[in-house]
Short mmCIF file of C-alpha atoms in Angstrom, two decimals:
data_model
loop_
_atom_site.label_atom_id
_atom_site.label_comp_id
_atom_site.label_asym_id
_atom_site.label_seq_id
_atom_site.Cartn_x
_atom_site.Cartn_y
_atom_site.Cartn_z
CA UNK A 1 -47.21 7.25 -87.79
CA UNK A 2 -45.80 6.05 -84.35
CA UNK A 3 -43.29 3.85 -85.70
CA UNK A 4 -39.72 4.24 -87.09
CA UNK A 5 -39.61 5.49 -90.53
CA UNK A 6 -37.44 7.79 -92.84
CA UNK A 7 -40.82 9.72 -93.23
CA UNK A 8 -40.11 11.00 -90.04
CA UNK A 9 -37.34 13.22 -90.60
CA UNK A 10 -39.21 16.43 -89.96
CA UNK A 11 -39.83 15.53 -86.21
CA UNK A 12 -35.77 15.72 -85.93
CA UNK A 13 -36.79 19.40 -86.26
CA UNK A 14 -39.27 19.71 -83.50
CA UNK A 15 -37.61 20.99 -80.38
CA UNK A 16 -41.19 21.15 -78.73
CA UNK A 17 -41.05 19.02 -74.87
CA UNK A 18 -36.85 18.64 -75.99
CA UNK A 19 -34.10 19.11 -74.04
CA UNK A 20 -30.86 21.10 -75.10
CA UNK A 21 -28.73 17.88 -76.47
CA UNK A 22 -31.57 17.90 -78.78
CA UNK A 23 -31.73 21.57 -79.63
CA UNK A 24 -27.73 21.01 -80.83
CA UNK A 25 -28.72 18.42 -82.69
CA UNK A 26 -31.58 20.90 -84.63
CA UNK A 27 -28.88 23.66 -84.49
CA UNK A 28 -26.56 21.36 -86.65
CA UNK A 29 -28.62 19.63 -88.84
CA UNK A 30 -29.65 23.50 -90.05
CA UNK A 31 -26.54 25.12 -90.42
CA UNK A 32 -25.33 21.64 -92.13
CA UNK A 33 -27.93 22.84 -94.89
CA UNK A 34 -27.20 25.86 -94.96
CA UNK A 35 -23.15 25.35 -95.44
CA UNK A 36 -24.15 22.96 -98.33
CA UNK A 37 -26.62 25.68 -99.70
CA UNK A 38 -23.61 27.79 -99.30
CA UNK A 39 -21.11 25.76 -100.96
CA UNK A 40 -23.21 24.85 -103.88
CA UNK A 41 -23.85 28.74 -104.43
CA UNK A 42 -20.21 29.30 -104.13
CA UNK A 43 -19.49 26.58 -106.53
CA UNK A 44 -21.63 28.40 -109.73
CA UNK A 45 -20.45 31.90 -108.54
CA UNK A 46 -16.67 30.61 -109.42
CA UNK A 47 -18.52 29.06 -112.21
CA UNK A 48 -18.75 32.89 -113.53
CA UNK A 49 -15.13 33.40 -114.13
CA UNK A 50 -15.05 31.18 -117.29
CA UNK A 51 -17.62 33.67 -118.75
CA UNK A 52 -14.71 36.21 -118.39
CA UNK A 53 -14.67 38.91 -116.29
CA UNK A 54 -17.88 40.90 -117.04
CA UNK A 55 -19.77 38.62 -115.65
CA UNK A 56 -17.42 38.53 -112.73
CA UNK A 57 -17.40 42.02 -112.03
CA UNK A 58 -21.01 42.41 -112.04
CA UNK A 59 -21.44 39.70 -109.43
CA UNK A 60 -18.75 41.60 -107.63
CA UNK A 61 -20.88 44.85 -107.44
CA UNK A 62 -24.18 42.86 -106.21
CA UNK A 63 -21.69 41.17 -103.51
CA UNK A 64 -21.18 44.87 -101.65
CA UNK A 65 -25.45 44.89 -101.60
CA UNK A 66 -26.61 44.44 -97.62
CA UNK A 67 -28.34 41.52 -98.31
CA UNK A 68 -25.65 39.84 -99.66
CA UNK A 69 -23.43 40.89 -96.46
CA UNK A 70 -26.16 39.52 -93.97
CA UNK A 71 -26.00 36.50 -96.04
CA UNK A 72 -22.36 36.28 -95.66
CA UNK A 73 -22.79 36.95 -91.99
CA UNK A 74 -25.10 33.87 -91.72
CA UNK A 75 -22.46 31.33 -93.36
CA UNK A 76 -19.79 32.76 -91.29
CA UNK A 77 -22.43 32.07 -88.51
CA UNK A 78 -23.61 29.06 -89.20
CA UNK A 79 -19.74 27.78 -89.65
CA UNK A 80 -18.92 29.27 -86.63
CA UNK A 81 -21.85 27.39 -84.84
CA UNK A 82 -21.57 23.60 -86.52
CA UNK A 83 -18.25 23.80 -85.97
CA UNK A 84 -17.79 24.30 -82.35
CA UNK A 85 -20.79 21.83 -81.43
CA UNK A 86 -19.26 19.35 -83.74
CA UNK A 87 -16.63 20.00 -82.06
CA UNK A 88 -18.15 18.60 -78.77
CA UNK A 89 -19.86 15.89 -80.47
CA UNK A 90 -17.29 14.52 -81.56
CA UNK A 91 -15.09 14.46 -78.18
CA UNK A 92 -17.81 13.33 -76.10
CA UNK A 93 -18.89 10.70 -79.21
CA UNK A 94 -15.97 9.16 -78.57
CA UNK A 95 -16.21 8.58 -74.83
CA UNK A 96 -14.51 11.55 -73.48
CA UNK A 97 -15.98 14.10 -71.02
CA UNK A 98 -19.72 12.83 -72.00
CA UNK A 99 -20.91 13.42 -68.53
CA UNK A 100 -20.13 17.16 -69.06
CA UNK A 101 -21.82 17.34 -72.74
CA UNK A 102 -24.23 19.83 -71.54
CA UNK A 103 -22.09 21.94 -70.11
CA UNK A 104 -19.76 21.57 -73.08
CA UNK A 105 -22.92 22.83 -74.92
CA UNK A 106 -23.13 25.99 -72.96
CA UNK A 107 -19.50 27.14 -73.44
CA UNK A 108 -19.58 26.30 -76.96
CA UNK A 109 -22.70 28.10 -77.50
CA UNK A 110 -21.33 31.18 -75.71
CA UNK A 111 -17.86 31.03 -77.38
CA UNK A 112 -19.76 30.78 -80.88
CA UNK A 113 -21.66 34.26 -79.77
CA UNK A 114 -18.42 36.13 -78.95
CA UNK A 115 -16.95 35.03 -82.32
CA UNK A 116 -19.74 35.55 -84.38
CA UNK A 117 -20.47 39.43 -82.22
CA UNK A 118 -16.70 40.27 -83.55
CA UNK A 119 -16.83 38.91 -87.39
CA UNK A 120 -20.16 40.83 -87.31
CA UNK A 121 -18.57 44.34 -85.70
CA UNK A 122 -15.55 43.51 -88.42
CA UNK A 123 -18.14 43.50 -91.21
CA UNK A 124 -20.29 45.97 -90.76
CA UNK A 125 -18.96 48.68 -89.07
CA UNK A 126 -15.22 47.88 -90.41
CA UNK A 127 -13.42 47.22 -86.96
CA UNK B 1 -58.41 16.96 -47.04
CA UNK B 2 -56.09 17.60 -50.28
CA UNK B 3 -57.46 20.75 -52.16
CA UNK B 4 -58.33 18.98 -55.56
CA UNK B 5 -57.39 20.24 -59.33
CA UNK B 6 -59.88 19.94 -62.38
CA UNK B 7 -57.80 18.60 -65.08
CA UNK B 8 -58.60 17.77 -68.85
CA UNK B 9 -56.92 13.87 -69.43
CA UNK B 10 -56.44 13.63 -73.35
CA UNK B 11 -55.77 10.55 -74.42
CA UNK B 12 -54.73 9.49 -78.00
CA UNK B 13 -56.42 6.60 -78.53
CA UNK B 14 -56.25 3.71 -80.93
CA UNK B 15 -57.36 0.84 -82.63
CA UNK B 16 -55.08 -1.41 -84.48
CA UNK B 17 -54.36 -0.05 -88.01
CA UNK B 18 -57.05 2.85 -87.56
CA UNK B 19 -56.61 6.16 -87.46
CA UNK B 20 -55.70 7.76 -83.92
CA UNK B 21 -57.95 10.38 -82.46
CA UNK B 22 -58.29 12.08 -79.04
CA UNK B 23 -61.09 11.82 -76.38
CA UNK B 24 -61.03 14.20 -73.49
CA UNK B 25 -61.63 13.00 -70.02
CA UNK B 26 -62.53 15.97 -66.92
CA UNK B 27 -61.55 14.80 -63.98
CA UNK B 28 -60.79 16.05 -60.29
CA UNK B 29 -57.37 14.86 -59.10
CA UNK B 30 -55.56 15.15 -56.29
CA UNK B 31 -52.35 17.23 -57.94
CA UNK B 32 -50.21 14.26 -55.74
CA UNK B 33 -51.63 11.32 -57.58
CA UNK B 34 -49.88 9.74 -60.31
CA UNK B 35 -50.48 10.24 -63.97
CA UNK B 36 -51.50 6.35 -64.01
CA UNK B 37 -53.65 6.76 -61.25
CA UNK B 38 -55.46 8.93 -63.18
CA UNK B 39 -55.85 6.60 -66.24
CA UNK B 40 -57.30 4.01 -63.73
CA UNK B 41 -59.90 6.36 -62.87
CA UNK B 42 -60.74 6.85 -66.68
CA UNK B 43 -61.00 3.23 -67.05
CA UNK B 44 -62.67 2.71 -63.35
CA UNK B 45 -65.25 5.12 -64.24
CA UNK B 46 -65.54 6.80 -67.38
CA UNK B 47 -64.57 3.71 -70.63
CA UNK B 48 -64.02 0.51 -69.47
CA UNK B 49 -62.42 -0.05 -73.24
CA UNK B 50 -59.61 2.19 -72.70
CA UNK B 51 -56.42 -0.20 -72.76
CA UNK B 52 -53.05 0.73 -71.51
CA UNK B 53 -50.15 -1.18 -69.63
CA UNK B 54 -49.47 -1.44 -65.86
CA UNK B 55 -48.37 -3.48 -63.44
CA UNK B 56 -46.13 -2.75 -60.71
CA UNK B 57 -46.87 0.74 -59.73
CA UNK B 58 -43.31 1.69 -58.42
CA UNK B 59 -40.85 1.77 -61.53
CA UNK B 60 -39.99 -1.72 -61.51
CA UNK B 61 -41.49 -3.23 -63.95
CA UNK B 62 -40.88 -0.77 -66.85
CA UNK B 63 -44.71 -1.51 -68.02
CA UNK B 64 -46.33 2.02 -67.71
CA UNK B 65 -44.08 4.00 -70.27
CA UNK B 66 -46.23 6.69 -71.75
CA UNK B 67 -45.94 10.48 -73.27
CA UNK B 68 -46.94 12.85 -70.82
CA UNK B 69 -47.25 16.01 -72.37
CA UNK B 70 -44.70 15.28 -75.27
CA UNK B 71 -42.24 14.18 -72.56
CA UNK B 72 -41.69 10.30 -71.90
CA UNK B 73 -42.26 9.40 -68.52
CA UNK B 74 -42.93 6.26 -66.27
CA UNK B 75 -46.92 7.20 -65.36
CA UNK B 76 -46.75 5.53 -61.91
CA UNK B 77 -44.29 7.81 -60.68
CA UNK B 78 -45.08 11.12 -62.12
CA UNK B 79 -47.29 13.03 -59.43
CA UNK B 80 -49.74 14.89 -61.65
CA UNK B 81 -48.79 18.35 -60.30
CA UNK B 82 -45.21 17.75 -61.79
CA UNK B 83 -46.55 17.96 -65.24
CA UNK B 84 -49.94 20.32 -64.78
CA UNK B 85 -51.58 22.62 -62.71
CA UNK B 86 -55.03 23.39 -62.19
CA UNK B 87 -57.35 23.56 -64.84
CA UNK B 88 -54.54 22.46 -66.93
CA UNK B 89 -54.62 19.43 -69.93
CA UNK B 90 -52.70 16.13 -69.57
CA UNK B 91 -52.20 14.84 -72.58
CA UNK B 92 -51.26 11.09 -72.74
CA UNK B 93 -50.01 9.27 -75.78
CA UNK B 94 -48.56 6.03 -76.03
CA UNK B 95 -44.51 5.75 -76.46
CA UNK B 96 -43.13 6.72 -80.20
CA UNK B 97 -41.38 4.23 -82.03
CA UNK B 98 -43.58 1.17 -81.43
CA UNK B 99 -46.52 -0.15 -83.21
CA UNK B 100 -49.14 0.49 -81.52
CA UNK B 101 -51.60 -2.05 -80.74
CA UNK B 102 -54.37 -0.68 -79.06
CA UNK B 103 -54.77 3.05 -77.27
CA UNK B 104 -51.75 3.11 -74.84
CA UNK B 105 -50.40 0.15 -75.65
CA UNK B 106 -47.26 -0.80 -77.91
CA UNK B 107 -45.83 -3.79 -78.92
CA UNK B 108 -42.72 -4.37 -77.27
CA UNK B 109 -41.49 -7.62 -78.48
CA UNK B 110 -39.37 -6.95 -80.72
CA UNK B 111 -37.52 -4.44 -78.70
CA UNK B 112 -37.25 -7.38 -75.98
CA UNK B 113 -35.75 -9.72 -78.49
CA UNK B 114 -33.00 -7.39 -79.14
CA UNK B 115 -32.20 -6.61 -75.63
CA UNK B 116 -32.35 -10.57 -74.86
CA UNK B 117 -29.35 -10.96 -77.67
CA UNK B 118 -27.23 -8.95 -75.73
CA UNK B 119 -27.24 -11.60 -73.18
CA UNK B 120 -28.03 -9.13 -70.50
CA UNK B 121 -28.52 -10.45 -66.99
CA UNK B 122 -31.15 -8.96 -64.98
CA UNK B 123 -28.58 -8.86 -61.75
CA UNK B 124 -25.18 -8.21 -61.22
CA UNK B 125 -22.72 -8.10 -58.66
CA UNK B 126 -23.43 -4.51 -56.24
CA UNK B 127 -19.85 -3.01 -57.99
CA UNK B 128 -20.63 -3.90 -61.51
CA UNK B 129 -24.61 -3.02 -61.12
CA UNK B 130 -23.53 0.79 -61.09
CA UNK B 131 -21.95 3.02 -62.86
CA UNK B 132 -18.70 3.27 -63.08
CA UNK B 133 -18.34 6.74 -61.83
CA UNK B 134 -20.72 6.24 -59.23
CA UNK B 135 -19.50 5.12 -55.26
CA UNK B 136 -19.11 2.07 -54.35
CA UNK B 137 -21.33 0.12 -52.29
CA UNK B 138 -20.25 -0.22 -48.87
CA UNK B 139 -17.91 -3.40 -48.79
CA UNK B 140 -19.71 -4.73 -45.06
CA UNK B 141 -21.97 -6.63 -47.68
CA UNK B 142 -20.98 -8.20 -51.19
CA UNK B 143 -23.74 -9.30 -53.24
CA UNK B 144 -26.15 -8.82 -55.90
CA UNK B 145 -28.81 -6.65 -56.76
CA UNK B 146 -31.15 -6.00 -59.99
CA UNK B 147 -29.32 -4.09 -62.49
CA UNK B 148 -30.58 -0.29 -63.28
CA UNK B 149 -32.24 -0.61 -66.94
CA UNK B 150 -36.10 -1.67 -66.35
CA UNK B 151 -36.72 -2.00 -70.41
CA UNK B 152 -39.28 0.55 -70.17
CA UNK B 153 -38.44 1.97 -73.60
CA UNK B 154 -38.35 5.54 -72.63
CA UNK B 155 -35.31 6.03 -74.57
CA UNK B 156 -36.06 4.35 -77.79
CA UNK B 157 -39.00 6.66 -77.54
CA UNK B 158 -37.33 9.61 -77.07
CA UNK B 159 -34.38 9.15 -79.55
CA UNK B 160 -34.09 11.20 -83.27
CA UNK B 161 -32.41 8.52 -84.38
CA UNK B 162 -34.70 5.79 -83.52
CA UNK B 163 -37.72 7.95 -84.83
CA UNK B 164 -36.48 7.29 -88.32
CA UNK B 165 -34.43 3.94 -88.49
CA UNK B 166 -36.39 0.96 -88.61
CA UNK B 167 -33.92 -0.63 -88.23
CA UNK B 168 -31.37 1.36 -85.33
CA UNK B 169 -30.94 -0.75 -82.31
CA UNK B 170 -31.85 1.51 -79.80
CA UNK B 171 -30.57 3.26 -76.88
CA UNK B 172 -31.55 0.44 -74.49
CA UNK B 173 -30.40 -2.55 -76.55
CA UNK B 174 -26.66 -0.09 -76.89
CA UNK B 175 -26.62 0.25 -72.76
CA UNK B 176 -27.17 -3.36 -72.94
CA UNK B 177 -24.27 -4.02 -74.93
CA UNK B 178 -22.28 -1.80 -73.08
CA UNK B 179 -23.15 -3.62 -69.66
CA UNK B 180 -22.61 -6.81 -70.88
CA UNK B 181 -19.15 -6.21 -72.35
CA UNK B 182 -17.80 -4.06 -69.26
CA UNK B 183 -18.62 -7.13 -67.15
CA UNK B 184 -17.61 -9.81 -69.50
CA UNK B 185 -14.94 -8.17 -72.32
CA UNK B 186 -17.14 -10.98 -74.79
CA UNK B 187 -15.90 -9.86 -78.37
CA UNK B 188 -19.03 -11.04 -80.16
CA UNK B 189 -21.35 -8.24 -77.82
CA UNK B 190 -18.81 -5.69 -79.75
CA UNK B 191 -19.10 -7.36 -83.00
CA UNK B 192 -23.30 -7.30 -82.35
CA UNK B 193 -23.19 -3.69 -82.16
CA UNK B 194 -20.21 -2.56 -83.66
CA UNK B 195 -22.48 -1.23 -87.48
CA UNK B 196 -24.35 1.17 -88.69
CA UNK B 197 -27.54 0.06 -87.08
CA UNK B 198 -26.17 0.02 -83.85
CA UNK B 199 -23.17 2.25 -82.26
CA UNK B 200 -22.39 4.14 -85.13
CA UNK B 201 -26.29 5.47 -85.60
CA UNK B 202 -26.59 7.46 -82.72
CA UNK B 203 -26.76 11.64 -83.04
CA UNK B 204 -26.02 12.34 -79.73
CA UNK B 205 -28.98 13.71 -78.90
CA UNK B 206 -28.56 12.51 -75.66
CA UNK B 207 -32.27 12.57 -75.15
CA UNK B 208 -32.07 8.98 -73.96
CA UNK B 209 -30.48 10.14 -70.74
CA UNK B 210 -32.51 12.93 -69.99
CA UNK B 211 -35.78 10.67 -70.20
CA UNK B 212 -33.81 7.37 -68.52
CA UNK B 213 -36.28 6.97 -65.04
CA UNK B 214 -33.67 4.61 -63.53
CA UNK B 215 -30.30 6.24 -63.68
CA UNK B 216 -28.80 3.75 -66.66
CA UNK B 217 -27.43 6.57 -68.26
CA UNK B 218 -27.64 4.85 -71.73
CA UNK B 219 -25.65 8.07 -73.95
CA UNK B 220 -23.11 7.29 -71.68
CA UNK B 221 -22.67 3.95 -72.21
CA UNK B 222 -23.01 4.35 -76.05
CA UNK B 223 -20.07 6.89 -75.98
CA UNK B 224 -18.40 4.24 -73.57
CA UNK B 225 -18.81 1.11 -75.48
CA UNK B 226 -17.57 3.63 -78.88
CA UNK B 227 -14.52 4.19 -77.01
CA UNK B 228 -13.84 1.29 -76.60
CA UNK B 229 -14.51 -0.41 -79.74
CA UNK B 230 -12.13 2.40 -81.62
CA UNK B 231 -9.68 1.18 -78.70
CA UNK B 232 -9.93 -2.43 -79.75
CA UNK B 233 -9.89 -1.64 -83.72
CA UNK B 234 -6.24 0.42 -83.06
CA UNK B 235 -5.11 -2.17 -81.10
CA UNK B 236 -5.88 -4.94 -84.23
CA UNK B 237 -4.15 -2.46 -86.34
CA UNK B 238 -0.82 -2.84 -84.45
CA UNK B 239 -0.99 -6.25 -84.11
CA UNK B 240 0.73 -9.04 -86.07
CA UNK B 241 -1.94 -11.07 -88.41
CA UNK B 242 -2.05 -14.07 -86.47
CA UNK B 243 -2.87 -11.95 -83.46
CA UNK B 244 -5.82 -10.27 -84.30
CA UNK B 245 -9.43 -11.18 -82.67
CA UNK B 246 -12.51 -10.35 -83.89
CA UNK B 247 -14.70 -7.88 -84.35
#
């Protein structure tokens, strides 16, 4: 139990006694899922137009259902968010500004809000 | 007279390859004590079995590394009321990512044989002891002093990466590294870390630094010593053959 092993993995996902470094690191390791989830889903939904466009069109009609919107909402979320922290991971990876990281953290975390607040007003209420 | 706080001390406790379970101590502490003071006491005058490391008791030595309420910290200087209050629980574990051997103590060897192929010297000159980004020392007196990194193992502890890896380096053995080539530019300290298991296996968590009692600043250095290993790979990649030097 105390010492290194693969079967570990879920304490990457324990922000308990954590600081906010490691709370990015969570944040990305989720929405990394959740993009591949996304992707894979995508992947057998274009999958549908070889079985012509019936099949198509009634995937279309379930695509305008709300839960299929706040689904899209959370991909365009989660993109939003793994990209701008990996982003700063990878410029302060490499050496540069990794004194600032946290701060880096912050301002990516607030940009990612203000993008995801307008795709979300664009969405749902059409603006 | 100090106005004294009942506390609950659990300690995870531990026999060699037996399960782990927690005894509860209650104790009244002055909230100004240290955490290790008040495993002493439990030893002193409650188990005289209870086993845990110390030896200094001014963040020297690096000996009394334990988890303090899910948070690594160096027990002898971590005042109690920094990390209760009264009637609170203080809950004491011994560091992650070490066997344990017994209660609150972890083998450390084979985290010391890493940092000792680093070549790290326990002193360097007052300029090169710091951080680059830090002052210098006044220049009235040129000489030596201990370097920052006490191999306490706070970091390892502390690090998703090293929680998983059996075989990552570490944070400590990477600030090593880092140290070693600032001061020296040796190629083979780059080529020693310059894999999967070391440089390239950190998440930048950057819990390393937050835990780090003795300003080494080790997720700096790893970023540092990145840079400039993808520095020195470019520069092989303009060079003529016969130019190029390892790693």
């Amino acid at each position: 139990m105390n010492q290194p092993s693969p079967r570990n993995i879920l304490r990457w996902f324990d922000p308990r006694h954590r600081q906010p470094g490691t709370w990015a690191f969570i944040l990305n390791r989720i929405t990394a899922l959740g993009l591949t989830l996304y992707l894979a889903m995508h992947l057998i939904v274009l999958g549908k137009l070889a079985q012509g466009p019936a099949a198509y069109d009634s995937f279309v009609a379930l695509a305008h259902s709300p839960l299929v919107k706040i689904g899209e909402m959370l991909v365009i979320a989660a993109g939003i968010l793994h990209g701008l922290n990996g982003l700063r991971v990878a410029i302060t990876s490499l050496g540069f500004a990794t004194r600032y990281q946290r701060q880096l953290l912050w301002a990516s975390t607030i940009l990612s809000g203000i993008l995801i607040l307008i795709f979300a007003r664009a969405m749902f209420l059409g603006g | 007279m100090p106005t004294l706080w009942k506390i609950t001390l659990e300690i995870l406790r531990q026999r060699q390859n037996q399960p782990p379970h927690v005894e509860l101590f209650e104790l009244e502490v002055d909230p100004d004590e240290n955490v290790l003071d008040c495993i002493e006491r439990v030893w002193a005058f409650h188990d005289r079995s209870l086993t845990f490391r110390h030896a200094c008791h001014h963040s020297t030595c690096g000996a009394c590394g334990m988890r303090v309420n899910g948070v690594e910290k160096l027990t002898c200087i971590t005042p109690v009321r920094e990390v209760t209050h009264p009637n609170g629980v203080l809950r004491v574990e011994p560091l992650r990512n070490f066997p344990v051997l017994s209660d609150l103590v972890v083998d450390v060897s084979g985290f010391f044989q890493r940092m000792e192929q680093t070549q790290l010297s326990s002193i360097a000159p007052l300029s090169q002891a710091k951080l680059p980004f830090e002052p210098n020392p006044p220049t009235i007196w040129q000489g030596q002093r201990l370097i920052d990194c006490i191999e306490c193992g706070l970091c390892v502890s502390a690090c998703p990466a090293a929680n998983t890896s059996t075989s990552y380096f570490g944070p400590a053995v990477l600030a090593a590294a880092q140290h070693v080539y600032r001061q020296t530019n040796n190629p083979t300290v780059m080529q020693l870390v310059n894999c999967a298991d070391g440089l390239w296996r950190c998440h930048s968590a950057y819990e390393c630094s937050a835990v780090c009692p003795s300003n080494v600043d080790p997720a700096w250095r790893i970023m540092d010593m990145r840079r400039a290993t993808v520095a020195h790979s470019l520069r092989n990649i303009f060079k003529r053959p016969n130019q190029k030097v390892a790693p």
